[in-house]
Short mmCIF file of C-alpha atoms and ligand atoms in Angstrom, two decimals:
data_model
loop_
_atom_site.label_atom_id
_atom_site.label_comp_id
_atom_site.label_asym_id
_atom_site.label_seq_id
_atom_site.Cartn_x
_atom_site.Cartn_y
_atom_site.Cartn_z
CA UNK A 1 78.41 90.28 120.21
CA UNK A 2 79.65 90.71 116.28
CA UNK A 3 82.74 88.91 114.80
CA UNK A 4 84.25 91.27 112.62
CA UNK A 5 86.89 89.65 110.67
CA UNK A 6 89.96 92.34 110.11
CA UNK A 7 92.88 92.81 106.97
CA UNK A 8 96.13 92.61 108.81
CA UNK A 9 99.40 94.23 106.86
CA UNK A 10 98.69 97.38 104.92
CA UNK A 11 94.67 98.10 105.38
CA UNK A 12 95.54 96.96 109.35
CA UNK A 13 95.69 100.87 110.24
CA UNK A 14 93.59 102.78 108.71
CA UNK A 15 91.01 99.96 109.48
CA UNK A 16 92.09 100.10 113.27
CA UNK A 17 91.53 104.19 112.61
CA UNK A 18 87.69 103.58 111.06
CA UNK A 19 86.94 101.73 113.93
CA UNK A 20 88.18 104.18 116.59
CA UNK A 21 86.17 106.74 115.32
CA UNK A 22 83.25 105.15 114.95
CA UNK A 23 83.66 104.58 118.88
CA UNK A 24 84.34 101.05 118.76
CA UNK A 25 87.47 100.60 120.92
CA UNK A 26 90.29 99.19 119.18
CA UNK A 27 93.62 99.96 120.45
CA UNK A 28 94.43 96.86 121.90
CA UNK A 29 94.81 95.56 118.43
CA UNK A 30 97.68 98.71 117.39
CA UNK A 31 99.67 97.49 120.28
CA UNK A 32 99.86 94.09 119.94
CA UNK A 33 102.18 92.24 117.03
CA UNK A 34 101.00 88.37 117.09
CA UNK A 35 97.54 87.88 119.25
CA UNK A 36 94.69 87.37 116.29
CA UNK A 37 91.53 87.81 118.65
CA UNK A 38 91.07 90.32 120.16
CA UNK A 39 87.53 91.08 122.33
CA UNK A 40 86.05 94.73 123.29
CA UNK A 41 83.14 93.68 126.12
CA UNK A 42 82.18 97.33 126.44
CA UNK A 43 81.47 97.27 122.41
CA UNK A 44 80.26 93.52 122.06
CA UNK A 45 82.72 93.12 119.72
CA UNK A 46 85.45 90.60 118.58
CA UNK A 47 87.90 91.46 116.03
CA UNK A 48 89.94 87.96 114.30
CA UNK A 49 92.81 89.30 112.60
CA UNK A 50 93.22 87.50 109.01
CA UNK A 51 95.61 87.58 105.61
CA UNK A 52 93.63 90.32 103.33
CA UNK A 53 92.57 87.21 100.92
CA UNK A 54 90.81 85.16 103.31
CA UNK A 55 88.51 88.33 105.16
CA UNK A 56 85.84 86.96 102.43
CA UNK A 57 86.10 83.73 103.42
CA UNK A 58 85.26 83.99 106.83
CA UNK A 59 82.50 86.09 106.48
CA UNK A 60 81.02 84.41 103.83
CA UNK A 61 81.10 80.78 105.91
CA UNK A 62 80.11 82.80 108.74
CA UNK A 63 82.43 82.51 111.56
CA UNK A 64 82.96 86.25 111.13
CA UNK A 65 79.44 88.78 110.43
CA UNK A 66 80.93 91.13 108.76
CA UNK A 67 84.66 91.99 107.81
CA UNK A 68 86.31 94.30 105.42
CA UNK A 69 87.62 93.56 102.14
CA UNK A 70 89.44 95.48 99.03
CA UNK A 71 87.24 95.26 96.07
CA UNK A 72 89.68 93.30 94.35
CA UNK A 73 89.29 90.33 96.19
CA UNK A 74 85.08 90.35 96.20
CA UNK A 75 85.43 90.55 92.24
CA UNK A 76 88.39 87.30 91.79
CA UNK A 77 86.52 85.20 94.31
CA UNK A 78 83.04 86.24 94.63
CA UNK A 79 82.09 85.41 97.53
CA UNK A 80 77.97 85.26 98.14
CA UNK A 81 77.90 87.65 100.90
CA UNK A 82 76.26 91.49 101.25
CA UNK A 83 78.74 94.46 100.33
CA UNK A 84 77.59 97.25 102.70
CA UNK A 85 80.05 100.37 102.48
CA UNK A 86 82.22 101.45 99.96
CA UNK A 87 84.78 102.72 102.80
CA UNK A 88 87.14 104.75 100.87
CA UNK A 89 90.07 103.50 101.85
CA UNK A 90 92.74 101.42 100.67
CA UNK A 91 91.98 103.06 97.37
CA UNK A 92 94.49 101.73 94.27
CA UNK A 93 93.73 100.20 90.51
CA UNK A 94 94.13 97.53 89.33
CA UNK A 95 96.28 97.63 86.14
CA UNK A 96 97.69 96.01 83.22
CA UNK A 97 101.12 96.71 83.81
CA UNK A 98 104.91 96.12 81.97
CA UNK A 99 108.34 97.43 80.12
CA UNK A 100 106.94 100.83 79.42
CA UNK A 101 107.98 99.80 75.74
CA UNK A 102 105.14 96.77 75.41
CA UNK A 103 104.06 96.76 72.07
CA UNK A 104 100.82 93.84 72.20
CA UNK A 105 100.98 91.59 69.08
CA UNK A 106 97.39 90.87 68.63
CA UNK A 107 98.12 87.80 66.38
CA UNK A 108 99.58 85.87 69.66
CA UNK A 109 98.82 84.98 72.89
CA UNK A 110 99.28 87.40 75.58
CA UNK A 111 101.07 86.07 78.29
CA UNK A 112 99.44 87.37 81.67
CA UNK A 113 101.13 86.58 85.11
CA UNK A 114 99.03 87.52 87.88
CA UNK A 115 97.26 86.70 90.76
CA UNK A 116 94.09 87.33 89.89
CA UNK A 117 93.41 84.85 87.59
CA UNK A 118 89.49 85.81 87.53
CA UNK A 119 89.63 89.62 87.19
CA UNK A 120 92.10 89.46 84.39
CA UNK A 121 90.02 86.99 82.64
CA UNK A 122 86.78 88.86 82.62
CA UNK A 123 89.01 91.68 81.26
CA UNK A 124 90.36 90.37 78.31
CA UNK A 125 87.24 88.07 77.86
CA UNK A 126 85.77 91.45 76.86
CA UNK A 127 88.35 92.64 74.54
CA UNK A 128 88.03 89.11 72.66
CA UNK A 129 92.02 89.51 73.56
CA UNK A 130 93.74 85.80 73.74
CA UNK A 131 95.54 84.56 75.95
CA UNK A 132 97.79 82.34 78.72
CA UNK A 133 97.62 83.39 82.20
CA UNK A 134 100.42 82.00 84.40
CA UNK A 135 99.65 82.37 88.13
CA UNK A 136 101.97 83.91 90.94
CA UNK A 137 101.45 84.44 94.02
CA UNK A 138 103.80 87.47 95.19
CA UNK A 139 105.95 89.60 93.55
CA UNK A 140 103.85 89.84 90.27
CA UNK A 141 106.57 92.45 88.56
CA UNK A 142 109.62 89.80 88.16
CA UNK A 143 107.29 87.98 85.41
CA UNK A 144 107.77 90.76 82.75
CA UNK A 145 111.57 91.63 83.15
CA UNK A 146 112.20 87.47 83.62
CA UNK A 147 110.20 87.46 80.46
CA UNK A 148 107.82 84.86 82.37
CA UNK A 149 105.17 86.70 80.75
CA UNK A 150 104.21 90.09 78.58
CA UNK A 151 102.09 91.94 80.81
CA UNK A 152 100.48 91.31 84.46
CA UNK A 153 97.39 92.43 85.77
CA UNK A 154 97.88 93.59 89.50
CA UNK A 155 96.99 96.41 91.78
CA UNK A 156 98.59 99.89 92.11
CA UNK A 157 98.81 101.72 94.84
CA UNK A 158 101.58 104.25 94.79
CA UNK A 159 103.53 103.09 91.56
CA UNK A 160 106.96 102.83 93.51
CA UNK A 161 107.16 98.88 93.17
CA UNK A 162 106.63 99.23 89.19
CA UNK A 163 108.56 102.20 88.92
CA UNK A 164 111.74 100.96 90.66
CA UNK A 165 111.54 97.39 88.64
CA UNK A 166 111.34 99.84 85.62
CA UNK A 167 107.97 99.39 84.62
CA UNK A 168 104.62 101.27 83.65
CA UNK A 169 101.21 101.03 83.61
CA UNK A 170 99.74 100.35 80.43
CA UNK A 171 96.26 100.27 81.03
CA UNK A 172 93.94 100.79 83.97
CA UNK A 173 90.95 98.10 84.29
CA UNK A 174 89.24 99.25 87.24
CA UNK A 175 89.54 101.59 90.64
CA UNK A 176 89.65 99.06 93.80
CA UNK A 177 88.67 100.49 97.52
CA UNK A 178 87.41 98.45 100.43
CA UNK A 179 84.31 97.29 101.50
CA UNK A 180 82.42 96.66 104.65
CA UNK A 181 80.96 93.59 104.00
CA UNK A 182 78.80 90.81 105.87
CA UNK A 183 77.47 87.29 105.81
CA UNK A 184 73.90 86.85 104.59
CA UNK A 185 72.30 84.94 107.35
CA UNK A 186 73.69 87.25 110.12
CA UNK A 187 73.01 90.10 108.48
CA UNK A 188 69.54 88.70 108.75
CA UNK A 189 69.58 87.62 112.07
CA UNK A 190 71.96 90.87 113.62
CA UNK A 191 70.29 93.26 111.22
CA UNK A 192 69.95 96.44 114.16
CA UNK A 193 73.55 95.15 115.45
CA UNK A 194 75.79 95.44 111.91
CA UNK A 195 73.31 98.74 110.96
CA UNK A 196 74.43 100.07 113.95
CA UNK A 197 77.62 99.53 112.92
CA UNK A 198 77.23 100.57 109.09
CA UNK A 199 75.47 103.63 110.05
CA UNK A 200 78.27 104.67 112.48
CA UNK A 201 80.60 104.43 109.07
CA UNK A 202 78.47 105.96 107.26
CA UNK A 203 78.24 109.10 109.21
CA UNK A 204 81.89 109.05 109.40
CA UNK A 205 82.63 109.13 105.90
CA UNK A 206 80.81 112.61 105.46
CA UNK A 207 82.49 114.37 107.60
CA UNK A 208 85.69 113.32 106.96
C1 LIG B 301 100.78 94.75 96.18
C2 LIG B 301 100.81 94.32 94.67
C3 LIG B 301 102.11 95.31 94.02
C4 LIG B 301 102.37 96.41 95.02
C5 LIG B 301 102.04 97.54 94.20
O1 LIG B 301 101.92 93.67 96.47
O2 LIG B 301 100.91 93.07 94.17
O3 LIG B 301 103.27 94.41 93.94
O4 LIG B 301 101.79 96.23 96.26
O5 LIG B 301 101.85 98.69 95.76
P1 LIG B 301 102.58 100.12 94.79
O6 LIG B 301 102.18 100.17 93.77
O7 LIG B 301 102.33 100.87 95.82
O8 LIG B 301 104.22 100.07 94.66
P2 LIG B 301 102.16 93.40 97.92
O9 LIG B 301 103.14 94.65 98.77
O10 LIG B 301 100.07 93.53 98.68
O11 LIG B 301 102.43 92.20 97.89
P3 LIG B 301 102.93 90.82 96.60
O12 LIG B 301 103.88 91.05 96.08
O13 LIG B 301 102.91 89.61 98.27
O14 LIG B 301 101.66 90.47 96.26
#
């Protein structure tokens, strides 16, 4: 049996599509709204639906053998897992954003609001820019509007959230997409089963 941690929410349906196209039945997951564990006896797979930012925790600790996590989460938390495949879905960009007329004054500490403390710290450290991090958990776009911060470091997918709040991208930091990850011990002991999934996904990606 392979245990798979999948992200709930935005990525959900795209992830189910990938499994379905690769021949892994997951219709039941599309239909249910609150159930968190689904087992396909036919495919010998159990799926757990978890918060996107928690996928790598389940996989790192071996509660799941494999999972699908955004590159943003992998860069932010640096879990000790194998990254097996770029799935080319959930594409977005990690950006610095703020008021469109924002002008950076290098003589003062830059106040940066973000969920991605590690990514923001690394980015500004490489630029030798002194910053103060303001850690938020959501609705990051409010921070520059309310003058809680000068800029934000956040994910931009369609750009709608920024636009509807009169903000804009100031700098693109990194492209992000969803990755198939594996627990290191699971990969050692279930190599064939996991590689079968990787190969089916790879073929599917080539055919797309
Ligand atoms: C993310 C991100 C932005 C938004 C960007 O938030 O933090 O707010 O999506 O997407 P867009 O460019 O398509 O508008 P999420 O929806 O994960 O919610 P959050 O505010 O709780 O972080």
